[in-house]
mmCIF file of C-alpha atoms and ligand atoms in Angstrom:
data_model
loop_
_atom_site.group_PDB
_atom_site.id
_atom_site.type_symbol
_atom_site.label_atom_id
_atom_site.label_comp_id
_atom_site.label_asym_id
_atom_site.label_seq_id
_atom_site.Cartn_x
_atom_site.Cartn_y
_atom_site.Cartn_z
ATOM 1 C CA MET K 1 -40.111 -40.547 -32.722
ATOM 2 C CA ALA K 2 -40.170 -37.078 -34.435
ATOM 3 C CA SER K 3 -40.982 -37.188 -38.141
ATOM 4 C CA ILE K 4 -38.303 -35.945 -40.649
ATOM 5 C CA PHE K 5 -40.222 -32.988 -41.107
ATOM 6 C CA THR K 6 -40.315 -32.042 -37.409
ATOM 7 C CA LYS K 7 -36.468 -32.537 -37.450
ATOM 8 C CA ILE K 8 -36.353 -30.002 -40.357
ATOM 9 C CA ILE K 9 -38.591 -27.639 -38.419
ATOM 10 C CA GLN K 10 -36.344 -28.029 -35.351
ATOM 11 C CA ARG K 11 -33.277 -27.512 -37.567
ATOM 12 C CA GLU K 12 -31.962 -30.869 -36.566
ATOM 13 C CA ILE K 13 -31.489 -31.765 -40.327
ATOM 14 C CA PRO K 14 -30.957 -29.227 -43.079
ATOM 15 C CA ALA K 15 -33.540 -28.265 -45.688
ATOM 16 C CA HIS K 16 -33.722 -25.629 -48.350
ATOM 17 C CA ILE K 17 -36.224 -23.366 -46.559
ATOM 18 C CA VAL K 18 -38.176 -20.814 -48.670
ATOM 19 C CA ALA K 19 -40.735 -19.472 -46.008
ATOM 20 C CA GLU K 20 -41.729 -19.817 -42.431
ATOM 21 C CA ASP K 21 -44.023 -18.305 -39.790
ATOM 22 C CA ASP K 22 -45.019 -19.309 -36.351
ATOM 23 C CA GLN K 23 -47.365 -22.132 -37.656
ATOM 24 C CA PHE K 24 -45.813 -23.444 -40.954
ATOM 25 C CA LEU K 25 -42.660 -24.095 -42.833
ATOM 26 C CA ALA K 26 -42.032 -24.266 -46.545
ATOM 27 C CA PHE K 27 -39.104 -25.856 -48.156
ATOM 28 C CA LEU K 28 -37.867 -27.516 -51.414
ATOM 29 C CA ASP K 29 -38.584 -31.217 -52.034
ATOM 30 C CA ILE K 30 -35.367 -32.860 -52.076
ATOM 31 C CA ASN K 31 -36.304 -35.209 -54.871
ATOM 32 C CA PRO K 32 -38.714 -32.939 -56.835
ATOM 33 C CA LEU K 33 -41.175 -33.932 -59.491
ATOM 34 C CA VAL K 34 -40.067 -30.790 -61.418
ATOM 35 C CA LYS K 35 -37.923 -27.760 -60.609
ATOM 36 C CA GLY K 36 -39.497 -25.573 -57.848
ATOM 37 C CA HIS K 37 -41.564 -28.449 -56.278
ATOM 38 C CA CYS K 38 -41.953 -27.294 -52.615
ATOM 39 C CA LEU K 39 -43.635 -28.807 -49.606
ATOM 40 C CA VAL K 40 -45.670 -26.752 -46.942
ATOM 41 C CA VAL K 41 -45.888 -28.331 -43.395
ATOM 42 C CA PRO K 42 -47.605 -27.325 -40.394
ATOM 43 C CA LYS K 43 -45.171 -27.197 -37.343
ATOM 44 C CA GLN K 44 -47.728 -29.164 -35.376
ATOM 45 C CA GLU K 45 -46.983 -32.866 -35.991
ATOM 46 C CA VAL K 46 -50.127 -34.434 -37.234
ATOM 47 C CA ASP K 47 -49.900 -37.451 -39.719
ATOM 48 C CA TYR K 48 -53.122 -37.089 -41.858
ATOM 49 C CA ILE K 49 -53.916 -33.592 -43.125
ATOM 50 C CA PHE K 50 -57.711 -34.227 -42.763
ATOM 51 C CA ASP K 51 -57.048 -34.605 -38.980
ATOM 52 C CA LEU K 52 -55.708 -30.940 -38.602
ATOM 53 C CA ASP K 53 -58.221 -28.666 -36.888
ATOM 54 C CA ASP K 54 -60.223 -26.343 -39.350
ATOM 55 C CA GLN K 55 -58.208 -23.226 -38.495
ATOM 56 C CA THR K 56 -54.901 -24.830 -39.157
ATOM 57 C CA LEU K 57 -56.108 -26.547 -42.361
ATOM 58 C CA ALA K 58 -57.425 -23.176 -43.619
ATOM 59 C CA ALA K 59 -54.277 -21.321 -42.598
ATOM 60 C CA LEU K 60 -52.085 -24.016 -44.254
ATOM 61 C CA HIS K 61 -53.702 -23.062 -47.550
ATOM 62 C CA ILE K 62 -53.422 -19.387 -46.955
ATOM 63 C CA PHE K 63 -49.867 -19.706 -46.110
ATOM 64 C CA SER K 64 -49.283 -21.980 -49.393
ATOM 65 C CA LYS K 65 -50.676 -19.291 -51.475
ATOM 66 C CA LYS K 66 -48.096 -16.904 -50.629
ATOM 67 C CA VAL K 67 -45.400 -19.648 -51.293
ATOM 68 C CA ALA K 68 -47.124 -20.631 -54.615
ATOM 69 C CA LYS K 69 -47.143 -17.008 -55.858
ATOM 70 C CA ALA K 70 -43.365 -16.889 -55.195
ATOM 71 C CA ILE K 71 -42.590 -20.083 -56.962
ATOM 72 C CA GLU K 72 -44.677 -18.876 -60.023
ATOM 73 C CA LYS K 73 -42.553 -15.824 -60.162
ATOM 74 C CA THR K 74 -39.281 -17.810 -60.026
ATOM 75 C CA VAL K 75 -39.919 -20.929 -62.240
ATOM 76 C CA PRO K 76 -41.501 -20.587 -65.535
ATOM 77 C CA CYS K 77 -44.828 -22.627 -65.503
ATOM 78 C CA LEU K 78 -48.555 -22.167 -66.418
ATOM 79 C CA ARG K 79 -49.625 -22.419 -62.630
ATOM 80 C CA ILE K 80 -48.896 -24.229 -59.450
ATOM 81 C CA GLY K 81 -50.630 -27.569 -58.716
ATOM 82 C CA THR K 82 -51.279 -28.723 -55.342
ATOM 83 C CA ALA K 83 -51.356 -32.301 -54.085
ATOM 84 C CA VAL K 84 -51.612 -34.224 -50.816
ATOM 85 C CA VAL K 85 -50.227 -37.678 -50.769
ATOM 86 C CA GLY K 86 -48.422 -38.470 -47.348
ATOM 87 C CA LEU K 87 -47.756 -42.028 -48.092
ATOM 88 C CA GLU K 88 -44.036 -41.593 -47.501
ATOM 89 C CA VAL K 89 -43.728 -39.095 -44.678
ATOM 90 C CA PRO K 90 -46.304 -39.300 -41.844
ATOM 91 C CA HIS K 91 -46.504 -35.458 -41.194
ATOM 92 C CA ALA K 92 -49.130 -33.630 -42.936
ATOM 93 C CA HIS K 93 -47.884 -31.528 -45.950
ATOM 94 C CA LEU K 94 -49.064 -30.032 -49.193
ATOM 95 C CA HIS K 95 -47.013 -30.467 -52.368
ATOM 96 C CA LEU K 96 -46.809 -27.254 -54.491
ATOM 97 C CA VAL K 97 -45.832 -28.315 -58.044
ATOM 98 C CA PRO K 98 -45.032 -25.852 -61.057
ATOM 99 C CA LEU K 99 -47.082 -27.303 -63.805
ATOM 100 C CA ASN K 100 -46.659 -26.998 -67.563
ATOM 101 C CA ASN K 101 -48.577 -30.127 -68.413
ATOM 102 C CA MET K 102 -50.497 -32.771 -66.585
ATOM 103 C CA ASP K 103 -47.538 -35.209 -66.390
ATOM 104 C CA ASP K 104 -45.555 -32.678 -64.138
ATOM 105 C CA ILE K 105 -47.766 -33.891 -61.312
ATOM 106 C CA ASN K 106 -47.599 -37.543 -61.972
ATOM 107 C CA PHE K 107 -46.084 -39.086 -58.646
ATOM 108 C CA SER K 108 -45.551 -42.265 -60.407
ATOM 109 C CA ARG K 109 -42.705 -40.903 -62.628
ATOM 110 C CA PRO K 110 -39.058 -40.755 -61.620
ATOM 111 C CA LYS K 111 -38.039 -37.990 -59.343
ATOM 112 C CA LEU K 112 -35.196 -35.558 -59.961
ATOM 113 C CA ASN K 113 -32.157 -35.403 -58.163
ATOM 114 C CA PRO K 114 -30.878 -31.891 -58.133
ATOM 115 C CA THR K 115 -27.389 -30.961 -56.767
ATOM 116 C CA LEU K 116 -27.035 -29.168 -53.339
ATOM 117 C CA GLN K 117 -26.027 -25.997 -55.237
ATOM 118 C CA GLU K 118 -29.080 -26.093 -57.510
ATOM 119 C CA LEU K 119 -31.337 -26.460 -54.502
ATOM 120 C CA THR K 120 -29.463 -23.612 -52.596
ATOM 121 C CA GLY K 121 -29.715 -21.155 -55.560
ATOM 122 C CA LEU K 122 -33.378 -22.005 -56.117
ATOM 123 C CA ALA K 123 -34.465 -21.542 -52.543
ATOM 124 C CA GLN K 124 -32.877 -18.292 -52.289
ATOM 125 C CA ALA K 125 -34.546 -17.109 -55.567
ATOM 126 C CA ILE K 126 -37.979 -18.261 -54.341
ATOM 127 C CA LYS K 127 -37.431 -16.615 -50.935
ATOM 128 C CA GLU K 128 -36.637 -13.312 -52.565
ATOM 129 C CA ASN K 129 -39.938 -13.424 -54.436
ATOM 130 C CA ILE K 130 -41.992 -14.012 -51.333
HETATM 131 P P1 LIG P 1 -45.386 -38.130 -49.508
HETATM 132 O O1 LIG P 1 -45.395 -38.389 -47.921
HETATM 133 O O2 LIG P 1 -45.732 -39.364 -50.258
HETATM 134 O O3 LIG P 1 -46.325 -36.981 -49.835
HETATM 135 O O4 LIG P 1 -43.978 -37.859 -49.965
HETATM 136 C C1 LIG P 1 -43.147 -36.989 -49.209
HETATM 137 C C2 LIG P 1 -42.217 -36.134 -49.982
HETATM 138 O O5 LIG P 1 -41.177 -35.617 -49.039
HETATM 139 C C3 LIG P 1 -41.497 -36.750 -51.143
HETATM 140 O O6 LIG P 1 -41.720 -35.999 -52.295
HETATM 141 C C4 LIG P 1 -39.976 -36.637 -50.783
HETATM 142 O O7 LIG P 1 -39.099 -36.352 -51.871
HETATM 143 C C5 LIG P 1 -39.954 -35.581 -49.920
HETATM 144 N N1 LIG P 1 -38.967 -35.576 -48.715
HETATM 145 C C6 LIG P 1 -38.603 -36.657 -48.008
HETATM 146 N N2 LIG P 1 -37.620 -36.318 -47.175
HETATM 147 C C7 LIG P 1 -37.265 -35.062 -47.528
HETATM 148 C C8 LIG P 1 -36.347 -34.068 -46.973
HETATM 149 N N3 LIG P 1 -35.471 -34.447 -45.977
HETATM 150 N N4 LIG P 1 -36.309 -32.865 -47.473
HETATM 151 C C9 LIG P 1 -37.221 -32.436 -48.448
HETATM 152 N N5 LIG P 1 -38.044 -33.178 -48.992
HETATM 153 C C10 LIG P 1 -38.182 -34.704 -48.548
#
C-alpha cells in the first residue's frame, strides 16, 4: 500500500506544498512542533532514510537547503534544525524545524494544530521565498 507521503506526492490527498522538483517534495508538517516545521521527502518510496542510494541521500540534503533558507526568511528563528525520525510514517523524510531554543525540536512535547487557513498562508509565504 502506498505511504501517506506517496499519496501526497501523487496528489491523492492534500498537503501544503512549499517546493517540488522531479525527485523531492517539501510540505508543511500538519502537526508541527513549531510554526514553519516542514518535511522533505524523496518521491521514491523508501522507508528508511539510510537505505536511500548515496546520490538520492545527498540530493535530499541539497534540496532541503533551499527549503531551509526559505523557511528562515519567513519564520523568525535562530536557525533551522534537521531531524530524521520516521517512527510514524514509513517513507523517508527530513524534518526541517525553525529553532529558537533546544525545546523547539523536542519531539516528545505536544504538537501544534494550526488551522487550514494558517497552513495555507504560511505555505504560500515560504513558497514566495524559495
Ligand atoms: P515521523 O515518521 O516520526 O518522522 O513523523 C511523521 C511526521 O509526519 C509527523 O510530524 C506528522 O505530524 C507528519 N504527518 C503525518 N501525516 C501528515 C500529512 N498528511 N501531512 C503533513 N504531515 C504529516
